[in-house]
Amino acid sequence: MESEGEMVAFPQLQTPIESNYRACTIPYRFPSDNPKKATPTEAQWIQLFLNSIPSFTKRAEADPTLPDAPARAQKFAQRYTDILEDLKRDPESHAGPPDCILLCRLREQVLRELGFRDIFKKVKDEENAKAISLFPDVVRLNDPIEDEAKRLENLVRGIFAGNIFDLGSAQLAEVFSRDGMSFLASCQNLVPRPWVIDDLDAFKVKWSKKLWKKAVIFVDNSGADIILGILPFARELLRRGTQVVLAANDLPSINDVTYSELIDIIAKLKDENGQLMGVDTSNLLIANSGNDLPVIDLTRVSQELAYLANDADLVILEGMGRGIETNLYAQFKCDSLKIGMVKHPEVAQFLGGRLYDCVFKYNEVLG
């Protein structure tokens, strides 16, 4: 947790950090905007967070760890609504002006103050169990593909299909509660290429020529996302001789996988020889990123992760929160990949793409 050690800047960020890095991708306001009046973009995003309150309240009401969960959930709904309405009236209230990091942080603070530790725990556990049972099938679909570029594209499509499962998106939370998610159908039903940002062909060329020594992957959601999307891709990197560091959240936030959950998942997937479906995992490391939100400010990561990332030559940020809403334009000293699905109409509008469009942004550092 943050209190256990000072947070530091991610070492692969381009320096000087002050002039090269801004965590939030979408500017909610500009210096010329009136500081006392919410901008149209701020109002739009505050509304998006207001719209998510009913689904969070429903999860909180069902929290089995608190006997008076329903009453506390109503307090959460009221308090967080009041905070968002305050920000609409005065953007400088509550440590504003708001951006996506502040809006997420305020929501988590209210939940934690009311005693809610992990309102998505039950659904995460269910989804992890389901995805663990499907992991061998997904690996067996990819392994026989002899054409390297085709196999890579299949693995990438798997990451997007897994990333659909996100209970932080109000629409998707509703879809999911109706009929669950079929992973293979999702792989086949991705929006057609070219995607809104589509560097996959350039990455395929690099993949065929380049072996990275160490990749740091900032992971996103539990269930299909981490187990059926990221892990088959990470396994392929391991198979090619790359050391892989999976960086997961310290504390629970929405249905994001935490560091302790990820250790448990990997332990369940390994066989008695410590292998992932025939691939040695001695080069697979799991790190606590120190983060406690569904988005991430890379000027604040754990010292453990900073140490492990010091000699990385590939950084991957996966998921809408970490790879699109924050860090899409982050510049690194090494090669980087931002990969995620667009799950909010507001993000689609900003990027000039479609809802459920895909972002695959590859930046190579020459040298």
JSON list of N, CA and C in Angstrom, two decimals, residues 31 41 72 75 106 185 223 230 237 248 250 268 288 339 344:
[
{"chain": "A", "resi": 31, "resn": "PRO", "atom": "N", "xyz": [-6.24, 26.43, -20.09]},
{"chain": "A", "resi": 31, "resn": "PRO", "atom": "CA", "xyz": [-5.95, 27.59, -19.23]},
{"chain": "A", "resi": 31, "resn": "PRO", "atom": "C", "xyz": [-6.90, 28.76, -19.43]},
{"chain": "A", "resi": 41, "resn": "THR", "atom": "N", "xyz": [-16.85, 19.67, -21.37]},
{"chain": "A", "resi": 41, "resn": "THR", "atom": "CA", "xyz": [-16.22, 18.34, -21.23]},
{"chain": "A", "resi": 41, "resn": "THR", "atom": "C", "xyz": [-16.29, 17.87, -19.78]},
{"chain": "A", "resi": 72, "resn": "ARG", "atom": "N", "xyz": [-25.37, 1.46, 4.03]},
{"chain": "A", "resi": 72, "resn": "ARG", "atom": "CA", "xyz": [-24.10, 2.11, 3.68]},
{"chain": "A", "resi": 72, "resn": "ARG", "atom": "C", "xyz": [-24.05, 2.42, 2.18]},
{"chain": "A", "resi": 75, "resn": "LYS", "atom": "N", "xyz": [-25.77, 5.55, 1.46]},
{"chain": "A", "resi": 75, "resn": "LYS", "atom": "CA", "xyz": [-24.93, 6.69, 1.87]},
{"chain": "A", "resi": 75, "resn": "LYS", "atom": "C", "xyz": [-23.87, 6.97, 0.81]},
{"chain": "A", "resi": 106, "resn": "LEU", "atom": "N", "xyz": [-12.13, 10.03, -5.95]},
{"chain": "A", "resi": 106, "resn": "LEU", "atom": "CA", "xyz": [-13.20, 10.45, -5.04]},
{"chain": "A", "resi": 106, "resn": "LEU", "atom": "C", "xyz": [-14.20, 9.31, -4.82]},
{"chain": "A", "resi": 185, "resn": "ALA", "atom": "N", "xyz": [-16.95, -15.75, -29.08]},
{"chain": "A", "resi": 185, "resn": "ALA", "atom": "CA", "xyz": [-17.83, -14.90, -29.91]},
{"chain": "A", "resi": 185, "resn": "ALA", "atom": "C", "xyz": [-17.28, -13.47, -29.90]},
{"chain": "A", "resi": 223, "resn": "GLY", "atom": "N", "xyz": [-10.84, -12.01, -14.51]},
{"chain": "A", "resi": 223, "resn": "GLY", "atom": "CA", "xyz": [-11.62, -12.86, -15.39]},
{"chain": "A", "resi": 223, "resn": "GLY", "atom": "C", "xyz": [-11.00, -13.02, -16.76]},
{"chain": "A", "resi": 230, "resn": "ILE", "atom": "N", "xyz": [-4.58, -11.50, -21.56]},
{"chain": "A", "resi": 230, "resn": "ILE", "atom": "CA", "xyz": [-3.18, -11.15, -21.30]},
{"chain": "A", "resi": 230, "resn": "ILE", "atom": "C", "xyz": [-2.29, -12.36, -21.11]},
{"chain": "A", "resi": 237, "resn": "LEU", "atom": "N", "xyz": [5.26, -14.43, -25.12]},
{"chain": "A", "resi": 237, "resn": "LEU", "atom": "CA", "xyz": [6.49, -13.66, -24.90]},
{"chain": "A", "resi": 237, "resn": "LEU", "atom": "C", "xyz": [7.52, -14.51, -24.14]},
{"chain": "A", "resi": 248, "resn": "ALA", "atom": "N", "xyz": [0.18, -5.34, -11.27]},
{"chain": "A", "resi": 248, "resn": "ALA", "atom": "CA", "xyz": [-1.24, -5.30, -10.90]},
{"chain": "A", "resi": 248, "resn": "ALA", "atom": "C", "xyz": [-1.46, -4.37, -9.72]},
{"chain": "A", "resi": 250, "resn": "ASP", "atom": "N", "xyz": [-2.46, -2.63, -6.21]},
{"chain": "A", "resi": 250, "resn": "ASP", "atom": "CA", "xyz": [-2.29, -2.97, -4.81]},
{"chain": "A", "resi": 250, "resn": "ASP", "atom": "C", "xyz": [-3.66, -3.22, -4.17]},
{"chain": "A", "resi": 268, "resn": "LYS", "atom": "N", "xyz": [-2.85, -21.27, -9.70]},
{"chain": "A", "resi": 268, "resn": "LYS", "atom": "CA", "xyz": [-3.87, -22.23, -10.13]},
{"chain": "A", "resi": 268, "resn": "LYS", "atom": "C", "xyz": [-3.65, -22.69, -11.58]},
{"chain": "A", "resi": 288, "resn": "ASN", "atom": "N", "xyz": [3.60, -5.60, -7.58]},
{"chain": "A", "resi": 288, "resn": "ASN", "atom": "CA", "xyz": [2.57, -4.72, -7.04]},
{"chain": "A", "resi": 288, "resn": "ASN", "atom": "C", "xyz": [2.87, -3.31, -7.56]},
{"chain": "A", "resi": 339, "resn": "ILE", "atom": "N", "xyz": [-2.86, -0.73, -25.46]},
{"chain": "A", "resi": 339, "resn": "ILE", "atom": "CA", "xyz": [-3.84, -1.60, -26.09]},
{"chain": "A", "resi": 339, "resn": "ILE", "atom": "C", "xyz": [-5.11, -1.66, -25.25]},
{"chain": "A", "resi": 344, "resn": "HIS", "atom": "N", "xyz": [-16.50, 3.78, -23.62]},
{"chain": "A", "resi": 344, "resn": "HIS", "atom": "CA", "xyz": [-17.35, 4.93, -23.27]},
{"chain": "A", "resi": 344, "resn": "HIS", "atom": "C", "xyz": [-17.56, 5.76, -24.54]}
]
